[in-house]
PDB file of C-alpha atoms in Angstrom:
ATOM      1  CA  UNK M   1      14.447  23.712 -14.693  1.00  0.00           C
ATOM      2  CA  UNK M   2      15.390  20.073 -15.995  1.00  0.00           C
ATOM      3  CA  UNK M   3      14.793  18.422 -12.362  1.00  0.00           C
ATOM      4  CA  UNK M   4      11.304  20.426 -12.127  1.00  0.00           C
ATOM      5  CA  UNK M   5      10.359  19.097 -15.186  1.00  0.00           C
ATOM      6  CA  UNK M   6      11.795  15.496 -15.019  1.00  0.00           C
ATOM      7  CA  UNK M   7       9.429  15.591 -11.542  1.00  0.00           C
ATOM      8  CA  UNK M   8       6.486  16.617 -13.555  1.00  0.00           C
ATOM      9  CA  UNK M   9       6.785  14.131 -16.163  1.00  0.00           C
ATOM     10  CA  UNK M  10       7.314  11.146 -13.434  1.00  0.00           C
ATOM     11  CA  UNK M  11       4.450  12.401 -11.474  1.00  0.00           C
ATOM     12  CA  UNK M  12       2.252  11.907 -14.438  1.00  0.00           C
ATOM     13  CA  UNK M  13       3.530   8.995 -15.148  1.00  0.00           C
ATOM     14  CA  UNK M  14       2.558   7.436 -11.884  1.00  0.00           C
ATOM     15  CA  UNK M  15      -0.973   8.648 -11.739  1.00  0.00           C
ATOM     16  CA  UNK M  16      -1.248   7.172 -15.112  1.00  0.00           C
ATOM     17  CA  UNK M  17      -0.008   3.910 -13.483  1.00  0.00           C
ATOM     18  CA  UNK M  18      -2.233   4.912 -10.726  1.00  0.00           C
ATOM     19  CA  UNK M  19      -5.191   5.643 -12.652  1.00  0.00           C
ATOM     20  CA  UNK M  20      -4.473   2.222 -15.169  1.00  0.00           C
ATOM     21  CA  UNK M  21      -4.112  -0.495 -12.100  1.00  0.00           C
ATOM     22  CA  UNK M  22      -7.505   1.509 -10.459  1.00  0.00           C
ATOM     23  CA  UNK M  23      -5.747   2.794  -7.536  1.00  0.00           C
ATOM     24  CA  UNK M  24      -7.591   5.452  -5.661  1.00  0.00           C
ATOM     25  CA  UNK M  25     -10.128   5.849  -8.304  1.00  0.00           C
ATOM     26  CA  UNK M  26     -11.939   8.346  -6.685  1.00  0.00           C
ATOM     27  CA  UNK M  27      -9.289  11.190  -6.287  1.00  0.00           C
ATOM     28  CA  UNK M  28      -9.593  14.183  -8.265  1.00  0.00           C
ATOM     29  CA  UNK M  29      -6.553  14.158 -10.737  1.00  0.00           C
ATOM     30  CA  UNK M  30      -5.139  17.200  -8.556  1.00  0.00           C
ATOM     31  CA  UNK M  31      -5.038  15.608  -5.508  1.00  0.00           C
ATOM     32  CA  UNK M  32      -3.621  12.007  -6.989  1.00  0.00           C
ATOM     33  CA  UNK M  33      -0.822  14.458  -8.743  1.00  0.00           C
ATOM     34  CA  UNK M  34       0.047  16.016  -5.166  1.00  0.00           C
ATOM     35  CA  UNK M  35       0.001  12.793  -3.782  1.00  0.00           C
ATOM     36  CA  UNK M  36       1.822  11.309  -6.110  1.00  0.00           C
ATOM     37  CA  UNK M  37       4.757  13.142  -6.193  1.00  0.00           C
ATOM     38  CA  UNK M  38       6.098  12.002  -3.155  1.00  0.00           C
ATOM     39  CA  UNK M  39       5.549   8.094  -3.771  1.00  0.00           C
ATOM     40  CA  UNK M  40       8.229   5.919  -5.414  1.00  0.00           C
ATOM     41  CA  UNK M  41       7.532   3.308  -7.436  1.00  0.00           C
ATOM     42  CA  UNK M  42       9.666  -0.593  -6.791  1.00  0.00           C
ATOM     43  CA  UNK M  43       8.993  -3.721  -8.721  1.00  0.00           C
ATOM     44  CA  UNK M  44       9.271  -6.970  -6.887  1.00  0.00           C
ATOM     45  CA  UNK M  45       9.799 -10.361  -8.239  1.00  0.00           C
ATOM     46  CA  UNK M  46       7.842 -13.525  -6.925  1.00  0.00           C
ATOM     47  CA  UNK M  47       8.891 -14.962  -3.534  1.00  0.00           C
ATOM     48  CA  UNK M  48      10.392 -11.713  -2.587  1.00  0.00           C
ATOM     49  CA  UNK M  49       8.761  -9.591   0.498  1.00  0.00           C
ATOM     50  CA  UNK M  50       7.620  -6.453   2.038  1.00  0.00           C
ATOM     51  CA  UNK M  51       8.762  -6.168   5.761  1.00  0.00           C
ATOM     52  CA  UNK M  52       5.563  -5.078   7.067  1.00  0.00           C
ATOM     53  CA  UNK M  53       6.404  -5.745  10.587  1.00  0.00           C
ATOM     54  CA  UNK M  54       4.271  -4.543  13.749  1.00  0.00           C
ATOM     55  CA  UNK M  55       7.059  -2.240  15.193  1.00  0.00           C
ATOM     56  CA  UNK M  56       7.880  -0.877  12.121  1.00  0.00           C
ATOM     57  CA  UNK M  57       5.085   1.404  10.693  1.00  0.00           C
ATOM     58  CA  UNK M  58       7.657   3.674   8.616  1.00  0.00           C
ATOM     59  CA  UNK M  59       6.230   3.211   4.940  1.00  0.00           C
ATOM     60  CA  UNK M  60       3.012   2.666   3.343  1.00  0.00           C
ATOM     61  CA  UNK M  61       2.732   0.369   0.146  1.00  0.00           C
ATOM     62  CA  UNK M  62       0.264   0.742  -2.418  1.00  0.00           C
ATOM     63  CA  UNK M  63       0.342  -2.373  -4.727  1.00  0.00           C
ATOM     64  CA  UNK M  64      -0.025  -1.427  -8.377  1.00  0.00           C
ATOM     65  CA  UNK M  65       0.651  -4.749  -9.894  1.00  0.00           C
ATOM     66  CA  UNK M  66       0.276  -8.289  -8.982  1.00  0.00           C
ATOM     67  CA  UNK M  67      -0.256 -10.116  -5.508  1.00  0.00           C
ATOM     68  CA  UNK M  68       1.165 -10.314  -2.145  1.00  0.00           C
ATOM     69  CA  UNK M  69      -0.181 -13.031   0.764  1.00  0.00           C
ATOM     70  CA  UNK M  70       0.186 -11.624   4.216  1.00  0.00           C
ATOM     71  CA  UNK M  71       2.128 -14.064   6.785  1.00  0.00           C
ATOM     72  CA  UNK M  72       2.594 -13.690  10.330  1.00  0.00           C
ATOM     73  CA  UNK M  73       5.172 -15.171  11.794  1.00  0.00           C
ATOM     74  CA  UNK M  74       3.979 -15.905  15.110  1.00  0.00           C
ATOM     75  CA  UNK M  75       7.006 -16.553  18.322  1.00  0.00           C
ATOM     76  CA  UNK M  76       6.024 -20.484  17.999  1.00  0.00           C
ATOM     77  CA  UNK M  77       7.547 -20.343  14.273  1.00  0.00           C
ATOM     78  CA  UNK M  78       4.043 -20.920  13.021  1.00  0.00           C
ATOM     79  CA  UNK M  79       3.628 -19.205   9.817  1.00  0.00           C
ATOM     80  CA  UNK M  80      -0.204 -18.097   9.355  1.00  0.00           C
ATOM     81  CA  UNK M  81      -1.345 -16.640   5.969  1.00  0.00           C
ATOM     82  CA  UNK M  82      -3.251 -13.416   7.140  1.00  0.00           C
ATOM     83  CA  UNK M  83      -4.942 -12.558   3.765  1.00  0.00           C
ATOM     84  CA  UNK M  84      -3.752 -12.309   0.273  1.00  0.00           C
ATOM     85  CA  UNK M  85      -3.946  -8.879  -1.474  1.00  0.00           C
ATOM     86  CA  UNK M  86      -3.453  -7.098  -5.086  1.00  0.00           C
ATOM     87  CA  UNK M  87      -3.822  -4.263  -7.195  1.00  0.00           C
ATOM     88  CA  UNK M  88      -5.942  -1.060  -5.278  1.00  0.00           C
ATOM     89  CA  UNK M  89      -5.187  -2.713  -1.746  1.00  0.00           C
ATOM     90  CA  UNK M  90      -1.717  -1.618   0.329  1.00  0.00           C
ATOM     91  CA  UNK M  91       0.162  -2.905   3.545  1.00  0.00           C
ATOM     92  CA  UNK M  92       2.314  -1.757   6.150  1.00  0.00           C
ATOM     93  CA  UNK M  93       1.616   1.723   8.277  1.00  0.00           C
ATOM     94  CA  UNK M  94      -1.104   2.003  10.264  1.00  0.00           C
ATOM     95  CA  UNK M  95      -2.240  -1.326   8.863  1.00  0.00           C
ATOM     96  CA  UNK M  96       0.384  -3.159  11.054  1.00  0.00           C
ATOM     97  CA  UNK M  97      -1.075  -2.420  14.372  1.00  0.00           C
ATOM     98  CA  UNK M  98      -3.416  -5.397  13.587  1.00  0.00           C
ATOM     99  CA  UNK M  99      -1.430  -8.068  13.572  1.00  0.00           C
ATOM    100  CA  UNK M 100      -0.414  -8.121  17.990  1.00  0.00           C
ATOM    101  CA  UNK M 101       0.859 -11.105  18.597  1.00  0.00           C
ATOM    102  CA  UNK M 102       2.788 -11.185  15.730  1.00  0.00           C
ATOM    103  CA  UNK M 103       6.642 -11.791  15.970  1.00  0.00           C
ATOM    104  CA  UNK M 104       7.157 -10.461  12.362  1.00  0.00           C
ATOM    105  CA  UNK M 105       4.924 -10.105   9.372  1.00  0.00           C
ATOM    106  CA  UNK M 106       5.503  -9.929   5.781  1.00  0.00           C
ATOM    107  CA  UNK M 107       4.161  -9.170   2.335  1.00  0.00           C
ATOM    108  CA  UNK M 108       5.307 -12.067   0.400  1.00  0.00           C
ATOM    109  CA  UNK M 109       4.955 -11.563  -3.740  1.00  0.00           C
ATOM    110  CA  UNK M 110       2.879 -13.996  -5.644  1.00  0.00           C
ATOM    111  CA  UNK M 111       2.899 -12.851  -8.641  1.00  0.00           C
ATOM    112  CA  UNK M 112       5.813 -10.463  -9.579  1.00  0.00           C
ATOM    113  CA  UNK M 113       4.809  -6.872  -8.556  1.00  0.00           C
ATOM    114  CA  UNK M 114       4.885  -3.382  -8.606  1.00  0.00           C
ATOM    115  CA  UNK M 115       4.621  -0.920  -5.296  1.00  0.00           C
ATOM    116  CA  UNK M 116       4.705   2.477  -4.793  1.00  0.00           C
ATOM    117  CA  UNK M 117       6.031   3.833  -1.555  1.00  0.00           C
ATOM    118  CA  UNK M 118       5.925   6.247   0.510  1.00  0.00           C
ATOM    119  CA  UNK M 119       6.954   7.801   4.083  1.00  0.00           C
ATOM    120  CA  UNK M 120       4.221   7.298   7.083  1.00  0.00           C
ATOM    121  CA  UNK M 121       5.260  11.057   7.953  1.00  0.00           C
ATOM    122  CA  UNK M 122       4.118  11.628   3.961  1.00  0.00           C
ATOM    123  CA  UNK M 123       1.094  10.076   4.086  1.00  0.00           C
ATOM    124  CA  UNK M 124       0.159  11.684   7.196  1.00  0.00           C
ATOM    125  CA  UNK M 125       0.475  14.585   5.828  1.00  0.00           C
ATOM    126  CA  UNK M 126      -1.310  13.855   2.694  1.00  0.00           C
ATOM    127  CA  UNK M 127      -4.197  12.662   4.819  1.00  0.00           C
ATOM    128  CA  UNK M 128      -4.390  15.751   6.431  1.00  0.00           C
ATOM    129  CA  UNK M 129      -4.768  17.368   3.596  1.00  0.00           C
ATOM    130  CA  UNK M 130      -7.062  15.280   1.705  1.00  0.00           C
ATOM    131  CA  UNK M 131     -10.545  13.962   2.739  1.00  0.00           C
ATOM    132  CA  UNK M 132     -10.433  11.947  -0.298  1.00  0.00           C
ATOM    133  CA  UNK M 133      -7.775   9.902   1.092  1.00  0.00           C
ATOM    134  CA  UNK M 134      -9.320   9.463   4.389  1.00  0.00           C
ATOM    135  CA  UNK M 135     -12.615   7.912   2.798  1.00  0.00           C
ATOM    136  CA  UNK M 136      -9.999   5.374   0.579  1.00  0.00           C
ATOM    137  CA  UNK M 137      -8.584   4.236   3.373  1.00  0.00           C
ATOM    138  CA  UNK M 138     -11.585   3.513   5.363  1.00  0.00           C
ATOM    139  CA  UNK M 139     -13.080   1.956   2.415  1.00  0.00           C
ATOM    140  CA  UNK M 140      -9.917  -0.168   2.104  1.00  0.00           C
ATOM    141  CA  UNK M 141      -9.871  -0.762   5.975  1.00  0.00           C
ATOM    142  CA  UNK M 142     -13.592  -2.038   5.810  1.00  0.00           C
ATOM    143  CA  UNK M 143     -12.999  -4.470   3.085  1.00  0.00           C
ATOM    144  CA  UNK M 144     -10.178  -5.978   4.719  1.00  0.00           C
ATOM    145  CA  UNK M 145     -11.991  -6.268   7.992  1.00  0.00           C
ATOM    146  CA  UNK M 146     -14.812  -8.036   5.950  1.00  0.00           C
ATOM    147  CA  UNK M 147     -12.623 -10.422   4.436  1.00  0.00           C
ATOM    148  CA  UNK M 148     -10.811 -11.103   7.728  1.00  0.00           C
ATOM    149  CA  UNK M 149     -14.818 -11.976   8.989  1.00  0.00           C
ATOM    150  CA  UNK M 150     -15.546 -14.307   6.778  1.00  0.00           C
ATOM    151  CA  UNK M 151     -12.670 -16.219   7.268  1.00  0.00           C
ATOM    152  CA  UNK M 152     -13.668 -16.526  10.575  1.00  0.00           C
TER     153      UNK M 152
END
Protein backbone atom coordinates (compact mmCIF):
# COMPACT_ATOMS: atom_id res chain seq x y z
CA UNK A 1 0.00 0.00 0.00
CA UNK A 2 2.98 2.44 1.00
CA UNK A 3 4.89 1.82 -2.50
CA UNK A 4 1.40 2.42 -4.41
CA UNK A 5 1.03 5.44 -2.76
CA UNK A 6 4.67 6.77 -2.63
CA UNK A 7 4.18 6.16 -6.76
CA UNK A 8 1.13 8.28 -6.72
CA UNK A 9 2.50 11.07 -4.88
CA UNK A 10 5.84 11.14 -7.22
CA UNK A 11 3.75 10.91 -10.25
CA UNK A 12 2.04 14.07 -9.27
CA UNK A 13 4.83 15.54 -8.43
CA UNK A 14 6.35 15.28 -11.84
CA UNK A 15 3.41 16.45 -13.83
CA UNK A 16 3.46 19.35 -11.56
CA UNK A 17 7.13 19.79 -12.65
CA UNK A 18 5.82 18.92 -15.98
CA UNK A 19 3.02 21.19 -16.07
CA UNK A 20 5.37 24.28 -14.21
CA UNK A 21 8.50 24.09 -16.87
CA UNK A 22 5.44 23.87 -19.84
CA UNK A 23 6.28 20.49 -20.92
CA UNK A 24 3.68 18.85 -23.06
CA UNK A 25 1.18 21.48 -22.39
CA UNK A 26 -1.35 20.07 -24.33
CA UNK A 27 -1.88 16.59 -22.63
CA UNK A 28 -4.89 15.98 -20.75
CA UNK A 29 -3.78 15.63 -17.01
CA UNK A 30 -4.70 11.75 -17.42
CA UNK A 31 -2.59 11.03 -20.04
CA UNK A 32 0.59 13.27 -18.61
CA UNK A 33 -0.14 11.12 -15.18
CA UNK A 34 0.14 7.72 -17.26
CA UNK A 35 2.97 8.99 -18.90
CA UNK A 36 4.53 10.15 -16.23
CA UNK A 37 4.80 7.40 -14.14
CA UNK A 38 7.29 5.70 -15.95
CA UNK A 39 9.80 8.77 -16.41
CA UNK A 40 12.57 9.51 -13.89
CA UNK A 41 13.62 12.62 -13.12
CA UNK A 42 18.02 13.49 -13.01
CA UNK A 43 19.51 16.86 -12.38
CA UNK A 44 22.66 17.72 -14.20
CA UNK A 45 25.20 20.26 -13.36
CA UNK A 46 26.85 22.62 -16.07
CA UNK A 47 29.49 21.07 -18.37
CA UNK A 48 28.12 17.69 -17.72
CA UNK A 49 26.39 15.62 -20.78
CA UNK A 50 23.74 13.47 -22.16
CA UNK A 51 25.20 10.63 -24.40
CA UNK A 52 22.87 11.04 -27.14
CA UNK A 53 24.83 9.07 -29.54
CA UNK A 54 23.53 7.80 -33.11
CA UNK A 55 23.78 4.01 -32.24
CA UNK A 56 22.37 4.38 -29.10
CA UNK A 57 18.61 5.32 -29.24
CA UNK A 58 17.79 3.59 -25.72
CA UNK A 59 16.32 6.68 -23.72
CA UNK A 60 14.43 9.70 -24.43
CA UNK A 61 15.16 13.03 -22.43
CA UNK A 62 12.74 15.58 -21.78
CA UNK A 63 14.54 18.73 -20.41
CA UNK A 64 12.61 20.34 -17.57
CA UNK A 65 15.13 22.84 -16.51
CA UNK A 66 17.88 24.75 -18.03
CA UNK A 67 19.92 24.30 -21.39
CA UNK A 68 21.81 21.79 -23.26
CA UNK A 69 23.91 22.65 -26.80
CA UNK A 70 23.99 19.69 -29.09
CA UNK A 71 27.69 18.71 -30.38
CA UNK A 72 28.64 16.29 -32.86
CA UNK A 73 31.67 14.96 -32.75
CA UNK A 74 32.45 14.28 -36.20
CA UNK A 75 35.58 11.23 -37.07
CA UNK A 76 37.94 14.40 -38.03
CA UNK A 77 37.70 15.48 -34.16
CA UNK A 78 35.76 18.50 -35.32
CA UNK A 79 33.33 19.41 -32.74
CA UNK A 80 30.13 21.13 -34.44
CA UNK A 81 27.43 22.72 -32.19
CA UNK A 82 24.17 21.15 -33.72
CA UNK A 83 21.60 23.41 -31.89
CA UNK A 84 21.15 24.49 -28.38
CA UNK A 85 17.93 23.42 -26.56
CA UNK A 86 15.86 24.00 -23.11
CA UNK A 87 12.90 23.59 -21.20
CA UNK A 88 9.73 21.76 -23.45
CA UNK A 89 12.41 20.44 -26.07
CA UNK A 90 14.15 16.67 -25.50
CA UNK A 91 17.10 14.66 -27.16
CA UNK A 92 18.18 11.31 -27.78
CA UNK A 93 15.69 8.39 -29.31
CA UNK A 94 14.44 8.67 -32.44
CA UNK A 95 15.95 12.14 -32.53
CA UNK A 96 19.48 10.60 -33.03
CA UNK A 97 18.97 9.16 -36.40
CA UNK A 98 19.68 12.76 -37.63
CA UNK A 99 22.88 13.30 -36.88
CA UNK A 100 24.72 10.36 -39.80
CA UNK A 101 27.91 11.16 -40.02
CA UNK A 102 28.31 11.69 -36.62
CA UNK A 103 31.07 9.76 -34.65
CA UNK A 104 29.37 10.60 -31.27
CA UNK A 105 26.98 13.27 -30.15
CA UNK A 106 26.20 14.79 -26.94
CA UNK A 107 23.90 16.95 -24.87
CA UNK A 108 26.26 19.16 -23.13
CA UNK A 109 24.54 21.29 -19.97
CA UNK A 110 24.68 25.01 -20.07
CA UNK A 111 22.99 25.92 -17.50
CA UNK A 112 22.60 23.31 -14.66
CA UNK A 113 19.54 21.09 -15.48
CA UNK A 114 16.89 18.90 -14.83
CA UNK A 115 15.75 15.72 -17.21
CA UNK A 116 13.34 13.29 -17.01
CA UNK A 117 13.95 9.94 -18.58
CA UNK A 118 12.60 7.38 -19.89
CA UNK A 119 12.98 3.89 -21.87
CA UNK A 120 12.60 4.11 -25.93
CA UNK A 121 10.56 0.71 -25.40
CA UNK A 122 8.37 3.18 -22.82
CA UNK A 123 7.84 5.78 -24.94
CA UNK A 124 6.91 3.62 -27.70
CA UNK A 125 4.49 2.38 -25.96
CA UNK A 126 3.16 5.55 -24.64
CA UNK A 127 2.98 6.76 -28.21
CA UNK A 128 0.94 4.07 -29.10
CA UNK A 129 -1.29 4.83 -26.81
CA UNK A 130 -1.54 8.45 -27.00
CA UNK A 131 -2.27 10.67 -30.08
CA UNK A 132 -1.49 13.51 -27.93
CA UNK A 133 2.00 12.52 -27.80
CA UNK A 134 2.34 11.87 -31.39
CA UNK A 135 1.18 15.56 -32.32
CA UNK A 136 4.04 16.87 -29.43
CA UNK A 137 6.50 15.25 -31.00
CA UNK A 138 5.86 16.31 -34.46
CA UNK A 139 5.38 19.73 -33.25
CA UNK A 140 8.76 19.43 -31.49
CA UNK A 141 10.30 17.67 -34.63
CA UNK A 142 9.07 20.65 -36.89
CA UNK A 143 10.54 23.31 -34.77
CA UNK A 144 13.78 21.76 -34.66
CA UNK A 145 13.84 21.18 -38.37
CA UNK A 146 13.00 24.98 -38.69
CA UNK A 147 15.69 26.05 -36.59
CA UNK A 148 18.16 23.66 -38.25
CA UNK A 149 16.85 25.78 -41.74
CA UNK A 150 17.61 28.84 -40.79
CA UNK A 151 20.88 28.14 -39.80
CA UNK A 152 21.44 27.09 -43.06
Amino acid sequence: MGTSLAHEERTIALVQLLRQHGCFISMDDETLRAFAGDLTIHRHVRRSFINVAVGDIGHVHFICEGLFKIVQLLPSGEEVIVDVVGPGDFVGGILSVSFKGAEKVIAEVVDDAIVCSMSIEQFNHHLRHAPALHHLILMHMERRMLRTHERL
